[in-house]
mmCIF file of C-alpha atoms in Angstrom:
data_model
loop_
_atom_site.group_PDB
_atom_site.id
_atom_site.type_symbol
_atom_site.label_atom_id
_atom_site.label_comp_id
_atom_site.label_asym_id
_atom_site.label_seq_id
_atom_site.Cartn_x
_atom_site.Cartn_y
_atom_site.Cartn_z
ATOM 1 C CA MET B 1 -13.833 -6.023 25.723
ATOM 2 C CA LEU B 2 -14.424 -8.877 23.292
ATOM 3 C CA GLU B 3 -18.124 -8.932 24.110
ATOM 4 C CA ASP B 4 -18.217 -5.254 23.186
ATOM 5 C CA LEU B 5 -16.591 -6.023 19.843
ATOM 6 C CA LYS B 6 -19.099 -8.789 19.113
ATOM 7 C CA ALA B 7 -21.963 -6.454 19.963
ATOM 8 C CA LYS B 8 -20.549 -3.849 17.603
ATOM 9 C CA ASN B 9 -20.272 -6.522 14.901
ATOM 10 C CA ALA B 10 -23.941 -7.425 15.310
ATOM 11 C CA ALA B 11 -24.936 -3.761 15.126
ATOM 12 C CA TRP B 12 -22.810 -3.269 12.008
ATOM 13 C CA SER B 13 -24.320 -6.300 10.299
ATOM 14 C CA LYS B 14 -27.833 -5.107 11.118
ATOM 15 C CA SER B 15 -27.144 -1.609 9.828
ATOM 16 C CA LYS B 16 -25.854 -3.001 6.534
ATOM 17 C CA THR B 17 -28.889 -5.190 5.908
ATOM 18 C CA GLN B 18 -31.284 -2.429 6.895
ATOM 19 C CA VAL B 19 -29.892 -0.217 4.147
ATOM 20 C CA ASP B 20 -29.301 -3.032 1.645
ATOM 21 C CA PRO B 21 -30.992 -6.389 2.409
ATOM 22 C CA ASP B 22 -28.941 -8.221 -0.256
ATOM 23 C CA PHE B 23 -25.558 -6.804 0.785
ATOM 24 C CA PHE B 24 -24.137 -9.993 2.290
ATOM 25 C CA LYS B 25 -25.706 -12.226 -0.346
ATOM 26 C CA ARG B 26 -23.748 -10.371 -3.007
ATOM 27 C CA LEU B 27 -20.539 -10.575 -0.998
ATOM 28 C CA GLU B 28 -21.015 -14.284 -0.494
ATOM 29 C CA GLY B 29 -21.308 -14.846 -4.221
ATOM 30 C CA GLN B 30 -18.079 -13.268 -5.441
ATOM 31 C CA GLN B 31 -15.584 -10.499 -4.783
ATOM 32 C CA SER B 32 -14.747 -8.378 -7.790
ATOM 33 C CA PRO B 33 -12.619 -5.428 -6.648
ATOM 34 C CA GLU B 34 -10.894 -3.194 -9.153
ATOM 35 C CA TYR B 35 -8.289 -2.067 -6.638
ATOM 36 C CA LEU B 36 -5.431 -3.581 -4.661
ATOM 37 C CA TRP B 37 -4.306 -1.539 -1.646
ATOM 38 C CA ILE B 38 -0.782 -2.189 -0.354
ATOM 39 C CA GLY B 39 -0.635 -0.256 2.882
ATOM 40 C CA CYS B 40 0.761 -0.053 6.380
ATOM 41 C CA SER B 41 -0.501 -2.201 9.249
ATOM 42 C CA ASP B 42 -0.969 0.933 11.372
ATOM 43 C CA SER B 43 -4.411 0.759 13.006
ATOM 44 C CA ARG B 44 -5.016 4.434 12.227
ATOM 45 C CA VAL B 45 -5.021 3.766 8.468
ATOM 46 C CA PRO B 46 -8.221 1.802 7.673
ATOM 47 C CA ALA B 47 -8.048 1.183 3.943
ATOM 48 C CA ASN B 48 -11.740 0.774 3.032
ATOM 49 C CA GLU B 49 -12.883 3.686 5.178
ATOM 50 C CA ILE B 50 -10.285 6.089 3.810
ATOM 51 C CA VAL B 51 -11.524 5.709 0.242
ATOM 52 C CA GLY B 52 -15.188 5.105 1.121
ATOM 53 C CA LEU B 53 -15.463 1.586 -0.285
ATOM 54 C CA ASP B 54 -17.516 -1.326 1.023
ATOM 55 C CA PRO B 55 -16.170 -4.822 1.706
ATOM 56 C CA GLY B 56 -15.657 -6.573 -1.611
ATOM 57 C CA GLU B 57 -14.617 -3.395 -3.420
ATOM 58 C CA LEU B 58 -11.003 -3.211 -2.255
ATOM 59 C CA PHE B 59 -8.461 -6.046 -2.033
ATOM 60 C CA VAL B 60 -6.055 -5.239 0.788
ATOM 61 C CA HIS B 61 -2.527 -6.238 1.777
ATOM 62 C CA ARG B 62 -0.966 -4.570 4.818
ATOM 63 C CA ASN B 63 2.392 -4.853 6.527
ATOM 64 C CA VAL B 64 4.744 -2.703 8.588
ATOM 65 C CA ALA B 65 5.691 0.395 6.546
ATOM 66 C CA ASN B 66 3.807 -0.698 3.385
ATOM 67 C CA LEU B 67 6.692 -2.590 1.804
ATOM 68 C CA ALA B 68 6.562 -4.617 -1.416
ATOM 69 C CA PRO B 69 9.691 -6.759 -1.082
ATOM 70 C CA PRO B 70 10.301 -9.131 -4.006
ATOM 71 C CA GLN B 71 11.329 -11.946 -1.637
ATOM 72 C CA ASP B 72 8.161 -11.886 0.513
ATOM 73 C CA ALA B 73 5.884 -14.815 -0.410
ATOM 74 C CA ASN B 74 2.897 -13.331 1.425
ATOM 75 C CA TYR B 75 2.973 -10.094 -0.552
ATOM 76 C CA LEU B 76 3.695 -11.935 -3.819
ATOM 77 C CA SER B 77 0.754 -14.302 -3.293
ATOM 78 C CA VAL B 78 -1.584 -11.365 -2.773
ATOM 79 C CA LEU B 79 -0.172 -9.583 -5.816
ATOM 80 C CA GLN B 80 -0.511 -12.595 -8.089
ATOM 81 C CA PHE B 81 -4.064 -13.320 -6.972
ATOM 82 C CA ALA B 82 -5.051 -9.681 -7.434
ATOM 83 C CA VAL B 83 -3.521 -9.397 -10.896
ATOM 84 C CA ASP B 84 -4.100 -12.855 -12.379
ATOM 85 C CA VAL B 85 -7.389 -13.888 -10.762
ATOM 86 C CA LEU B 86 -9.227 -10.750 -9.674
ATOM 87 C CA LYS B 87 -7.885 -8.709 -12.612
ATOM 88 C CA VAL B 88 -7.622 -5.517 -10.574
ATOM 89 C CA LYS B 89 -7.067 -2.396 -12.633
ATOM 90 C CA HIS B 90 -5.286 -0.278 -10.040
ATOM 91 C CA ILE B 91 -2.664 -1.056 -7.409
ATOM 92 C CA MET B 92 -2.149 1.659 -4.813
ATOM 93 C CA VAL B 93 0.947 1.618 -2.629
ATOM 94 C CA VAL B 94 -0.135 3.777 0.305
ATOM 95 C CA GLY B 95 2.246 5.111 2.927
ATOM 96 C CA HIS B 96 1.301 7.529 5.664
ATOM 97 C CA TYR B 97 2.961 10.477 7.321
ATOM 98 C CA GLY B 98 3.929 9.759 10.911
ATOM 99 C CA CYS B 99 4.734 6.119 10.090
ATOM 100 C CA GLY B 100 6.392 4.424 13.049
ATOM 101 C CA GLY B 101 8.018 1.849 10.794
ATOM 102 C CA VAL B 102 9.785 4.502 8.737
ATOM 103 C CA ALA B 103 11.028 6.225 11.891
ATOM 104 C CA ALA B 104 12.132 2.927 13.464
ATOM 105 C CA ALA B 105 14.117 1.978 10.375
ATOM 106 C CA ILE B 106 16.627 4.774 10.896
ATOM 107 C CA ASP B 107 16.591 5.666 14.602
ATOM 108 C CA GLY B 108 19.493 3.345 15.415
ATOM 109 C CA GLN B 109 17.648 1.253 18.000
ATOM 110 C CA ARG B 110 17.565 -2.537 17.845
ATOM 111 C CA ARG B 111 14.169 -4.218 17.970
ATOM 112 C CA GLY B 112 14.824 -7.707 16.634
ATOM 113 C CA LEU B 113 13.226 -9.298 13.585
ATOM 114 C CA VAL B 114 11.502 -6.107 12.468
ATOM 115 C CA ASP B 115 14.933 -4.559 11.878
ATOM 116 C CA HIS B 116 15.450 -7.022 9.037
ATOM 117 C CA TRP B 117 11.999 -6.263 7.631
ATOM 118 C CA LEU B 118 12.696 -2.518 7.640
ATOM 119 C CA HIS B 119 16.106 -2.804 5.967
ATOM 120 C CA PRO B 120 14.760 -1.676 2.540
ATOM 121 C CA ILE B 121 13.874 1.679 4.105
ATOM 122 C CA ARG B 122 17.448 2.106 5.330
ATOM 123 C CA GLU B 123 18.557 1.428 1.765
ATOM 124 C CA VAL B 124 16.233 4.159 0.481
ATOM 125 C CA CYS B 125 17.551 6.500 3.158
ATOM 126 C CA ALA B 126 21.154 5.802 2.153
ATOM 127 C CA GLU B 127 20.366 6.284 -1.533
ATOM 128 C CA HIS B 128 18.851 9.719 -0.860
ATOM 129 C CA LYS B 129 21.068 10.757 2.058
ATOM 130 C CA HIS B 130 22.170 14.023 0.440
ATOM 131 C CA GLU B 131 18.593 15.163 -0.185
ATOM 132 C CA LEU B 132 17.447 14.110 3.283
ATOM 133 C CA ALA B 133 20.409 15.790 4.961
ATOM 134 C CA GLN B 134 19.197 19.125 3.569
ATOM 135 C CA ILE B 135 15.967 18.872 5.596
ATOM 136 C CA PRO B 136 16.727 20.178 9.118
ATOM 137 C CA ASP B 137 13.325 19.421 10.633
ATOM 138 C CA LYS B 138 13.200 15.755 11.645
ATOM 139 C CA ARG B 139 9.457 15.368 11.073
ATOM 140 C CA ALA B 140 9.716 16.879 7.596
ATOM 141 C CA MET B 141 12.673 14.617 6.846
ATOM 142 C CA LEU B 142 10.698 11.526 7.896
ATOM 143 C CA ASP B 143 7.760 12.682 5.787
ATOM 144 C CA ARG B 144 10.052 12.915 2.774
ATOM 145 C CA LEU B 145 11.537 9.499 3.528
ATOM 146 C CA THR B 146 7.981 8.156 3.664
ATOM 147 C CA GLU B 147 7.367 9.507 0.153
ATOM 148 C CA LEU B 148 10.657 8.096 -1.130
ATOM 149 C CA ASN B 149 9.796 4.710 0.358
ATOM 150 C CA VAL B 150 6.431 4.714 -1.421
ATOM 151 C CA ALA B 151 8.190 5.541 -4.696
ATOM 152 C CA ARG B 152 10.587 2.625 -4.211
ATOM 153 C CA GLN B 153 7.746 0.213 -3.462
ATOM 154 C CA VAL B 154 5.845 1.392 -6.552
ATOM 155 C CA ARG B 155 8.890 0.466 -8.626
ATOM 156 C CA ASN B 156 9.096 -2.887 -6.827
ATOM 157 C CA VAL B 157 5.497 -3.669 -7.727
ATOM 158 C CA ALA B 158 5.979 -2.560 -11.325
ATOM 159 C CA ALA B 159 9.128 -4.678 -11.627
ATOM 160 C CA ASP B 160 7.371 -7.872 -10.587
ATOM 161 C CA VAL B 161 6.886 -10.565 -13.217
ATOM 162 C CA PHE B 162 3.141 -10.836 -12.499
ATOM 163 C CA VAL B 163 2.631 -7.162 -13.267
ATOM 164 C CA GLN B 164 4.963 -7.131 -16.270
ATOM 165 C CA ASP B 165 3.313 -10.225 -17.740
ATOM 166 C CA ALA B 166 -0.077 -8.553 -17.346
ATOM 167 C CA TRP B 167 1.124 -5.524 -19.283
ATOM 168 C CA ALA B 168 2.673 -7.766 -21.946
ATOM 169 C CA ARG B 169 -0.679 -9.428 -22.589
ATOM 170 C CA GLY B 170 -2.465 -6.073 -22.772
ATOM 171 C CA GLN B 171 -4.171 -6.167 -19.386
ATOM 172 C CA GLN B 172 -5.257 -2.775 -18.068
ATOM 173 C CA LEU B 173 -3.253 -2.200 -14.892
ATOM 174 C CA ALA B 174 -1.692 0.835 -13.225
ATOM 175 C CA VAL B 175 0.456 1.165 -10.104
ATOM 176 C CA HIS B 176 0.075 4.339 -8.042
ATOM 177 C CA GLY B 177 1.898 5.903 -5.098
ATOM 178 C CA TRP B 178 -0.148 7.638 -2.401
ATOM 179 C CA VAL B 179 0.532 9.027 1.054
ATOM 180 C CA TYR B 180 -2.181 9.337 3.693
ATOM 181 C CA SER B 181 -2.182 12.137 6.255
ATOM 182 C CA LEU B 182 -3.227 11.328 9.809
ATOM 183 C CA HIS B 183 -3.658 15.065 10.322
ATOM 184 C CA ASP B 184 -6.632 15.559 8.011
ATOM 185 C CA GLY B 185 -7.538 12.113 6.658
ATOM 186 C CA LEU B 186 -6.647 12.986 3.077
ATOM 187 C CA VAL B 187 -4.512 11.076 0.595
ATOM 188 C CA THR B 188 -1.962 12.751 -1.656
ATOM 189 C CA ASP B 189 -1.201 11.240 -5.043
ATOM 190 C CA LEU B 190 2.571 11.482 -5.519
ATOM 191 C CA ASP B 191 2.044 11.414 -9.297
ATOM 192 C CA ILE B 192 4.498 8.561 -9.819
ATOM 193 C CA GLY B 193 2.109 6.157 -11.501
ATOM 194 C CA ILE B 194 3.333 3.376 -13.793
ATOM 195 C CA ALA B 195 0.794 1.950 -16.225
ATOM 196 C CA SER B 196 2.802 0.092 -18.884
ATOM 197 C CA LEU B 197 6.119 -1.543 -19.672
ATOM 198 C CA ALA B 198 7.152 1.665 -21.435
ATOM 199 C CA ASP B 199 6.337 3.672 -18.298
ATOM 200 C CA TYR B 200 8.380 1.276 -16.191
ATOM 201 C CA GLU B 201 11.396 1.440 -18.511
ATOM 202 C CA ARG B 202 11.230 5.244 -18.443
ATOM 203 C CA VAL B 203 11.097 5.326 -14.636
ATOM 204 C CA VAL B 204 14.055 2.951 -14.352
ATOM 205 C CA ALA B 205 16.073 5.021 -16.819
ATOM 206 C CA GLU B 206 15.290 8.204 -14.903
ATOM 207 C CA SER B 207 16.256 6.649 -11.566
ATOM 208 C CA MET B 208 19.585 5.469 -12.963
ATOM 209 C CA ALA B 209 20.292 8.873 -14.516
ATOM 210 C CA GLY B 210 19.354 10.811 -11.416
#
């Protein structure tokens, strides 16, 4: 199996240089992506392929259920590097319908350490329990919880000091919430973008009022 993977790697490398002989030379020099993708670790959600970008064009952080927890040093390190060093202009939090992490967060089963990781999703579920209870179809309910989780993680990203400091110094930066469909390979923009401190304050005020 591993020999097959290495053979596929060699074929991929050859195909890249055949089309663009300087492809790897440019990559070796510097990465300069304009986008940070915060997505799920699910193997069916390949970030670069979904949006048609080459290596070097998309900075990627993935974890179970695309969370952006303010206490996670791994996520925070990626975020700071993307914002302060790479100067990305767009951060996309990307969930996906049919997410096993979202389903596992609320199915009542015990799985160990991952239960602690998924706790923020249970909090989102509790916060929106009345809305979710009105959705009789379980799959549709999980899809909605997936969207609500993305919205919460967008707010988490926008609340972070690295992002807020960037806005304060006039850096162009926007945080977006997307959901990817395994059914057709398309992303849906949830239209919950936050692109300034004023946007963030408005979103927080609306969430407290609603």
